[in-house]
mmCIF file of C-alpha atoms in Angstrom:
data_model
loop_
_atom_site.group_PDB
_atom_site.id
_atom_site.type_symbol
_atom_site.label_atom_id
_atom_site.label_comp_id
_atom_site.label_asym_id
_atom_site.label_seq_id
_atom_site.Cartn_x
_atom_site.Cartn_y
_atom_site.Cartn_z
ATOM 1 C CA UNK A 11 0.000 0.000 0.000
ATOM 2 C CA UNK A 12 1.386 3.288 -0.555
ATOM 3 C CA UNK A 13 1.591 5.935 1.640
ATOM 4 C CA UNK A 14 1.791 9.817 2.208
ATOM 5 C CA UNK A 15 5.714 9.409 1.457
ATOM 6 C CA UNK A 16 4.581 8.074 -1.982
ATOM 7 C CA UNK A 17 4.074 11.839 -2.439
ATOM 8 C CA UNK A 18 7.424 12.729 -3.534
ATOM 9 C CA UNK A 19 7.445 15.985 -5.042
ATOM 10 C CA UNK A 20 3.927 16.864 -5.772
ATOM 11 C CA UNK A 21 3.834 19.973 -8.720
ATOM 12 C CA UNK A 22 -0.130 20.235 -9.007
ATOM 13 C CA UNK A 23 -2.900 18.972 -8.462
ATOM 14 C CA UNK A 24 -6.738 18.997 -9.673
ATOM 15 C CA UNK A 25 -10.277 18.339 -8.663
ATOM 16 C CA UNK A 26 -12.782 16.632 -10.482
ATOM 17 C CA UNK A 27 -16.546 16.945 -8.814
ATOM 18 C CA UNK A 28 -18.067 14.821 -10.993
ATOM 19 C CA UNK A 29 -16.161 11.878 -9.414
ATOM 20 C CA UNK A 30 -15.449 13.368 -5.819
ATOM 21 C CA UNK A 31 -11.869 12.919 -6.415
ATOM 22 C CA UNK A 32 -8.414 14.516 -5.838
ATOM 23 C CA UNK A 33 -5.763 13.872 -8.473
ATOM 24 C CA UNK A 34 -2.237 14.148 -8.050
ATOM 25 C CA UNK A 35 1.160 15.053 -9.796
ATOM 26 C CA UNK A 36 4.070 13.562 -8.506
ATOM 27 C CA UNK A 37 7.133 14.830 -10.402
ATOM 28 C CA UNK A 38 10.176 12.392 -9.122
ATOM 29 C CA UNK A 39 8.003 9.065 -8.910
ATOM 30 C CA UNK A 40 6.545 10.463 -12.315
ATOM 31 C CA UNK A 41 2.755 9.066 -11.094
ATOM 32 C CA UNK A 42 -0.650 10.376 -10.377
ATOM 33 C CA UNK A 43 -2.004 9.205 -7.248
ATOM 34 C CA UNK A 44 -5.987 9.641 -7.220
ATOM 35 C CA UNK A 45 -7.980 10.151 -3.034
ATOM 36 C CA UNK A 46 -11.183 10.766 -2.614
ATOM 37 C CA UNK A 47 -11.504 14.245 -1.807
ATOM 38 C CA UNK A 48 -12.735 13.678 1.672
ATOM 39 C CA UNK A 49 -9.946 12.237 2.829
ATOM 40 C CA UNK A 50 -7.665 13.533 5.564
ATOM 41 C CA UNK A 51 -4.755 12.856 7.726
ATOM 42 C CA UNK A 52 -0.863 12.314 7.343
ATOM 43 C CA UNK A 53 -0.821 8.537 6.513
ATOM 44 C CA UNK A 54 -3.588 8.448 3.842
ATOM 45 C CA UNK A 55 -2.780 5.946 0.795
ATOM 46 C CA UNK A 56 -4.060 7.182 -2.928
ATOM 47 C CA UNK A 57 -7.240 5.005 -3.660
ATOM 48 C CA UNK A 58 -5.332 4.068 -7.319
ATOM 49 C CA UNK A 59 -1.833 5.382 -8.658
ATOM 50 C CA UNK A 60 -0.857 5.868 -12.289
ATOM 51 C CA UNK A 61 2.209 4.838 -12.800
ATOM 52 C CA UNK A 62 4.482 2.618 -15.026
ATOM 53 C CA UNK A 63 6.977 2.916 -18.248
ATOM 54 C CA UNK A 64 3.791 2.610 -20.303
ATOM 55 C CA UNK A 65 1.976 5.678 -18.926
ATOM 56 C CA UNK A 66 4.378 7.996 -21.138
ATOM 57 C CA UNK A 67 4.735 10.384 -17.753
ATOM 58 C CA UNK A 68 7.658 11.646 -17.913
ATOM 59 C CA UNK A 69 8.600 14.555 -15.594
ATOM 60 C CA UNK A 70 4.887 15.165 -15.164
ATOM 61 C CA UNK A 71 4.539 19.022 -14.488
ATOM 62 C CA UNK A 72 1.301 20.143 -14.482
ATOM 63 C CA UNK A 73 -2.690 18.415 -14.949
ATOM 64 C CA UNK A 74 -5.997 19.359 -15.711
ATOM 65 C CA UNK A 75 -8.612 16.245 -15.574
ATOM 66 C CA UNK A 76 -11.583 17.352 -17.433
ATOM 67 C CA UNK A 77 -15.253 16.405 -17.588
ATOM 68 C CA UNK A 78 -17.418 16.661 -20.506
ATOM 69 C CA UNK A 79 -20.813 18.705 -20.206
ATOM 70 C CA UNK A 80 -22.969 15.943 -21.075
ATOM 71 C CA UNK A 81 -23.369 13.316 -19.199
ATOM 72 C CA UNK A 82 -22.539 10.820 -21.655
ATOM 73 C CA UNK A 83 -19.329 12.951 -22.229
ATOM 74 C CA UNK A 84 -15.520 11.083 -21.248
ATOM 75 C CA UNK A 85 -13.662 12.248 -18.676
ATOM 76 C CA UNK A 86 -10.146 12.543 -18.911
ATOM 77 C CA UNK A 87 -6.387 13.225 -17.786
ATOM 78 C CA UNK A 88 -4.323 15.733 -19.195
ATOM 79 C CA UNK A 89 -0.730 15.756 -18.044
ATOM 80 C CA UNK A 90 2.139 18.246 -18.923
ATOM 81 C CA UNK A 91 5.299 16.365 -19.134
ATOM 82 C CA UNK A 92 8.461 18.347 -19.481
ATOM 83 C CA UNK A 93 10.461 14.994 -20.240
ATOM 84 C CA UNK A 94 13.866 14.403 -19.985
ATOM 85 C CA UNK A 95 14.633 14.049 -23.397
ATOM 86 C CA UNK A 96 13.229 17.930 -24.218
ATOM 87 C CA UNK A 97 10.451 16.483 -25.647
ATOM 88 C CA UNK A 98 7.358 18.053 -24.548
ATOM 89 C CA UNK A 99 3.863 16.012 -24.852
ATOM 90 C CA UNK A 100 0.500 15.855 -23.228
ATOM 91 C CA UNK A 101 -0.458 12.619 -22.301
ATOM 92 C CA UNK A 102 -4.026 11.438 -22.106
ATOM 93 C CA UNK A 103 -5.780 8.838 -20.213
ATOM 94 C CA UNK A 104 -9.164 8.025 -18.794
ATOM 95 C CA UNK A 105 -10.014 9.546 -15.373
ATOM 96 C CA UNK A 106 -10.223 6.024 -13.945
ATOM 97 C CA UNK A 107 -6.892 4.854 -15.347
ATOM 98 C CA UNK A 108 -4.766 3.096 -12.978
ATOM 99 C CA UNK A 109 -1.581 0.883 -12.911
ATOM 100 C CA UNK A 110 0.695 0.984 -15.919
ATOM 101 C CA UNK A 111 -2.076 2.088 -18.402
ATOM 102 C CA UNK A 112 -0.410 3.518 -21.676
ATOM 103 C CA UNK A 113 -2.418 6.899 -22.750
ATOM 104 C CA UNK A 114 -5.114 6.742 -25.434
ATOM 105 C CA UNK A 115 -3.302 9.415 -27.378
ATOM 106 C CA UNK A 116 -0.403 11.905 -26.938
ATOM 107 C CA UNK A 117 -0.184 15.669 -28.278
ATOM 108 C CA UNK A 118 3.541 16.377 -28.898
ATOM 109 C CA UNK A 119 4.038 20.334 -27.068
ATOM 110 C CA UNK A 120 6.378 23.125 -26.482
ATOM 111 C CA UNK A 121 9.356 22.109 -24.272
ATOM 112 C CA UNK A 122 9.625 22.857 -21.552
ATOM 113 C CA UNK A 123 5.809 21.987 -20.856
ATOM 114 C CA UNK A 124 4.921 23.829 -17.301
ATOM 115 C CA UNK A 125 1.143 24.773 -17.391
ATOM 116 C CA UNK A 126 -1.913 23.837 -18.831
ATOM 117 C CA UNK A 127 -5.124 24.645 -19.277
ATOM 118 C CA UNK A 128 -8.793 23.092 -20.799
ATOM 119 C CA UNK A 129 -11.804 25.024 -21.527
ATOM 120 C CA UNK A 130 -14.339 23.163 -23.829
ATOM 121 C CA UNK A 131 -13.048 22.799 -27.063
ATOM 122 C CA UNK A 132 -9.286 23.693 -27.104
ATOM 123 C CA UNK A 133 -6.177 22.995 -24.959
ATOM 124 C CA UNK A 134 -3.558 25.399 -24.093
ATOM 125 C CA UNK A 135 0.089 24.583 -23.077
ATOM 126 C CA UNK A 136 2.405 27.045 -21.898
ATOM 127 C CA UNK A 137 6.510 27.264 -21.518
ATOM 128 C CA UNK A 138 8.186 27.627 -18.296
ATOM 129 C CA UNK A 139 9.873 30.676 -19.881
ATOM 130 C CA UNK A 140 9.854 33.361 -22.401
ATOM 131 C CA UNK A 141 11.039 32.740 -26.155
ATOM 132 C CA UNK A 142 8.818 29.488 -26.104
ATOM 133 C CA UNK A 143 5.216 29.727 -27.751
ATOM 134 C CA UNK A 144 2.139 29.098 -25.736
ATOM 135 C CA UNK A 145 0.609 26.636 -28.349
ATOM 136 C CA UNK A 146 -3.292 25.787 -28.705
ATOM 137 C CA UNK A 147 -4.795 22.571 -29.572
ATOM 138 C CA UNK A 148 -8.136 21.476 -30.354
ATOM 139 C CA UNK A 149 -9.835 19.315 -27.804
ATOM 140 C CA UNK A 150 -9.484 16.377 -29.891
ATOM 141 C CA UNK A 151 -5.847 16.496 -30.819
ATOM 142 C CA UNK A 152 -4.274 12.980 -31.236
ATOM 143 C CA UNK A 153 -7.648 11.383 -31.391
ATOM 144 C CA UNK A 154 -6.659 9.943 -35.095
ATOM 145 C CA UNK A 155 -3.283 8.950 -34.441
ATOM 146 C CA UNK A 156 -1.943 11.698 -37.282
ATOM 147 C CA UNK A 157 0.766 13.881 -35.935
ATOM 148 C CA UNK A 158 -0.185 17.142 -34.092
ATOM 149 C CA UNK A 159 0.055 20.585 -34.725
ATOM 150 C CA UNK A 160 -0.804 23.672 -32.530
ATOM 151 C CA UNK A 161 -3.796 25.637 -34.409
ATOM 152 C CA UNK A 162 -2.524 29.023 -33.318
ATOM 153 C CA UNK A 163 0.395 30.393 -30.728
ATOM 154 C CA UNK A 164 0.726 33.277 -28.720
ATOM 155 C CA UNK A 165 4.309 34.560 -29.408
ATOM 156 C CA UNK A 166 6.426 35.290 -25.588
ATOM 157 C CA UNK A 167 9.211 36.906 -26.937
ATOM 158 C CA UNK A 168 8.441 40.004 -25.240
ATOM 159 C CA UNK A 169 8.582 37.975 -21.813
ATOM 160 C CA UNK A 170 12.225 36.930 -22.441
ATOM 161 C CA UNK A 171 13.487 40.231 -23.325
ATOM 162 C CA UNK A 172 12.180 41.090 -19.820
ATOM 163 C CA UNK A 173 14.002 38.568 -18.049
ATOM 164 C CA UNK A 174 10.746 36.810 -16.854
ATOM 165 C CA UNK A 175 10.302 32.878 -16.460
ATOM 166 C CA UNK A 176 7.693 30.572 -14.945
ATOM 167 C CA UNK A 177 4.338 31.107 -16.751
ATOM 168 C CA UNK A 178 0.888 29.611 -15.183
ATOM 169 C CA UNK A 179 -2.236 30.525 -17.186
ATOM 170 C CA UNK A 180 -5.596 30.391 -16.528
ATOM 171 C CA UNK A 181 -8.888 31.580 -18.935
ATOM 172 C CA UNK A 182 -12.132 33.676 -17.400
ATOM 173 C CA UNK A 183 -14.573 35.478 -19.580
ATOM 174 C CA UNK A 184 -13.097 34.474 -22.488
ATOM 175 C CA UNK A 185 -9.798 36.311 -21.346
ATOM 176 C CA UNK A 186 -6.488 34.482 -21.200
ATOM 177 C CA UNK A 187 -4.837 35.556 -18.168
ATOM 178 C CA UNK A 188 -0.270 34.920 -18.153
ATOM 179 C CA UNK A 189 1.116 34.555 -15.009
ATOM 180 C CA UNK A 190 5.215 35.139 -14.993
ATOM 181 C CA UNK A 191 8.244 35.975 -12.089
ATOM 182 C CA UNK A 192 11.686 37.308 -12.636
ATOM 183 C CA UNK A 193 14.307 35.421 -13.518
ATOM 184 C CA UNK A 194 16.878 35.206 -10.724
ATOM 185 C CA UNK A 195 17.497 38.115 -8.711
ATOM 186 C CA UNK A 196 15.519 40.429 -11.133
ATOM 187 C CA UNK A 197 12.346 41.350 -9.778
ATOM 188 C CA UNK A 198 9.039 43.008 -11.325
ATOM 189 C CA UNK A 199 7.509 45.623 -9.248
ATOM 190 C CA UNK A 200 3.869 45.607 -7.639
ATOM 191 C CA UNK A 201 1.881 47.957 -9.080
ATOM 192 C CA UNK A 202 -1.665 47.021 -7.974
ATOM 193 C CA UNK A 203 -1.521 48.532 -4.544
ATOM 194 C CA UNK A 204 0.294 51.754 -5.891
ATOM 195 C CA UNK A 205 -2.897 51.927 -7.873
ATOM 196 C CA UNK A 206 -5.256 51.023 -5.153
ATOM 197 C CA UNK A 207 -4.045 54.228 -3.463
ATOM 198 C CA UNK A 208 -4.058 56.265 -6.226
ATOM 199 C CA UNK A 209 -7.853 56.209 -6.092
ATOM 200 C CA UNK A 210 -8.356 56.060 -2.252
ATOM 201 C CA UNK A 211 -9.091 52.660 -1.937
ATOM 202 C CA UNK A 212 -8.337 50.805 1.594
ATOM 203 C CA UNK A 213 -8.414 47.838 4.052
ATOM 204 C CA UNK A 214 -7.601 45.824 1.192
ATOM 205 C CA UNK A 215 -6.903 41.921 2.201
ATOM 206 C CA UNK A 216 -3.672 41.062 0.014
ATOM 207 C CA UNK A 217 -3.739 37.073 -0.996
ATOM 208 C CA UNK A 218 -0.689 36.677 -2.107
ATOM 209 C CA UNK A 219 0.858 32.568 -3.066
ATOM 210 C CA UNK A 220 4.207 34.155 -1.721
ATOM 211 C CA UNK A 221 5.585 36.818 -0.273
ATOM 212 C CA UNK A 222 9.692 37.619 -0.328
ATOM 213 C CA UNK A 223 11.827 40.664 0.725
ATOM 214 C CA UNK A 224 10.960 41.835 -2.528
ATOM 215 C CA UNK A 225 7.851 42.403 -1.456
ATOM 216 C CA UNK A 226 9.221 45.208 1.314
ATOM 217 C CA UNK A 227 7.545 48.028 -0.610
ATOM 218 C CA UNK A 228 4.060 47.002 0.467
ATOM 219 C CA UNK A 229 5.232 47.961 3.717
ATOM 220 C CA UNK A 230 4.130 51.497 2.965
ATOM 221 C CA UNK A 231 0.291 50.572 1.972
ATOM 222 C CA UNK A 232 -0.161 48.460 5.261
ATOM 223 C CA UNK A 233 1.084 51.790 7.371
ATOM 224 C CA UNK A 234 -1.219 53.934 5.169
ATOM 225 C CA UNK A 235 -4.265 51.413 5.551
ATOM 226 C CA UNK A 236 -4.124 50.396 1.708
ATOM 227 C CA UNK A 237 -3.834 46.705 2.410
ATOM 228 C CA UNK A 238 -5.896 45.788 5.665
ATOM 229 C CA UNK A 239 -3.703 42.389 6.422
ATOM 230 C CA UNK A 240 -2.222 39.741 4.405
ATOM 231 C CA UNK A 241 -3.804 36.218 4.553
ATOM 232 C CA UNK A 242 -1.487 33.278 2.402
ATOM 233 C CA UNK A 243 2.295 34.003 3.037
ATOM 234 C CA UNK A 244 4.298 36.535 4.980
ATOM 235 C CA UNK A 245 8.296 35.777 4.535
ATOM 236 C CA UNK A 246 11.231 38.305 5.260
ATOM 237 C CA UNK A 247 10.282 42.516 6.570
ATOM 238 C CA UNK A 248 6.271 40.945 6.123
ATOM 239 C CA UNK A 249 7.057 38.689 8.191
ATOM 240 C CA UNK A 250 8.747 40.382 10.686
ATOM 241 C CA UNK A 251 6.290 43.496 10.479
ATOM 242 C CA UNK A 252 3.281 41.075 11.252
ATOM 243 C CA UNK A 253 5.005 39.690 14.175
ATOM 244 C CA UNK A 254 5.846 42.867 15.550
ATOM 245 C CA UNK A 255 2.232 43.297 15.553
ATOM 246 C CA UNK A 256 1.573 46.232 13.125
ATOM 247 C CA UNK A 257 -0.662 44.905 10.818
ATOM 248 C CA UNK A 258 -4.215 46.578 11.210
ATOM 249 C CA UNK A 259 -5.908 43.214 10.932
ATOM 250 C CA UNK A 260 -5.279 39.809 11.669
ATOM 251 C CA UNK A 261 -2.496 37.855 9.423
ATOM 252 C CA UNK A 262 -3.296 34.367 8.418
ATOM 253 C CA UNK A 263 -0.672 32.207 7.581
ATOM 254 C CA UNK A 264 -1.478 29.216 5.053
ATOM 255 C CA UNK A 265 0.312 26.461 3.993
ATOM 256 C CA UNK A 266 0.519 26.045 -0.327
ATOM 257 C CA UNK A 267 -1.812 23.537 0.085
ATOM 258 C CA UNK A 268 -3.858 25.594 2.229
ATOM 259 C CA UNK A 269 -3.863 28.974 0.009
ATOM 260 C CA UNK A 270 -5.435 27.087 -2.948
ATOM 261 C CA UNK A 271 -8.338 25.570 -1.044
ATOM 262 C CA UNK A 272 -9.071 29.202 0.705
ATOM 263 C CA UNK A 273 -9.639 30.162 -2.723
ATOM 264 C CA UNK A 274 -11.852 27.861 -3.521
#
């Protein structure tokens, strides 16, 4: 039986209501271990785990399990795998797959594969760094065994003359949203809050996935009463600022795990 160790180096993970189920990534054990998503506790073993030399995962970054809106629809698993041989490709396999199932079809990607995203009828995979394209498929890409091609690509050239890296997307209202950080010690400045003040607003509750002494200059908008408290992370002068006990509200601290499932 496996247990909560099996979890080596988890990357992401997705729910999928239809089936009341939590699914997965594990990057160095290249699997997918499926729980029920009532499940809690530090010694709780996946219900099934994909895994195997057949599965085609192959430094598994990043999944989306979708669900048809019929009910006679398939529901599958999308996986991002980087691979080792800078190959990119999406690998596809029923939700229930478990063992060393191979995938029912493959969509060759941009390398290196770090986020993706599916929203009825297309897929999109995005680069872990500027220069790469962020490539769309159609939902059925790979379905007749003829090799794949992206039907359109958003150029990110413009992200790697910035010196920016790590991209997560994610579509709303037809908008396609590009997440991206500095590369190394170069940093991108907050701008939001400098806004927020601009035009008055206050007691703002900042949600940030991580804070860093970067992040020093929001110091300012918590003394004016711009940002109310921080709930999420609060690393380096937040840190210490909150434990000195000037933040105007009360600071919540969240684990990763935890910051995700306070947004839901």
């Amino acid at each position: 039986m496996f247990q909560r160790a099996f979890l080596l180096v988890s990357l992401a993970a997705a729910v999928c209501g239809a089936r009341a189920e939590v699914f997965v990534v594990n990057d160095l054990s290249e699997s997918i271990a499926v729980y029920d998503n009532t499940v809690s506790g530090r010694d709780v073993a996946p219900k099934r785990v994909l895994k195997g030399n057949l599965t085609g995962l192959d430094d598994p970054w990043a999944l989306q399990v979708y669900t048809g809106l019929e009910p006679e629809s398939a529901s599958e698993i999308f996986t991002c795998n980087r691979g080792k041989t800078k190959e990119g490709v999406i690998t596809v396999h029923p939700v229930g797959a478990s063992g060393n199932a191979s995938p029912t079809r493959t969509i060759d990607t941009v390398w290196p594969c770090k986020a993706l995203v599916i929203q009825q009828d297309e897929i999109y995979s995005a680069p872990i760094q500027g220069g790469e394209s962020i490539e769309i498929y159609d939902f059925d890409a790979g379905a007749d065994g003829e090799e794949v091609t992206p039907k359109r690509s958003i150029s990110t050239d413009a992200w790697l003359d910035s010196g920016v890296s790590f991209f997560d997307i994610a579509l709303a209202n037809g908008e396609l949203f590009v997440l991206a950080r500095p590369i190394g010690d170069q940093y991108l400045s907050i701008y939001v809050f400098d806004a927020a003040a601009e035009i008055g607003a206050n007691d703002l509750m900042w949600f940030p996935s991580a804070s860093f002494p970067v992040h020093a200059n929001q110091i300012k908008h918590l003394d004016a009463g711009v940002i109310h408290h921080i709930e999420g992370s609060m690393n380096g002068p937040l840190g210490a600022y909150c434990s000195a006990g000037k933040m105007r509200g009360f600071g919540v601290l969240r684990s990763h795990g935890g910051r995700w499932q306070a947004i839901q």
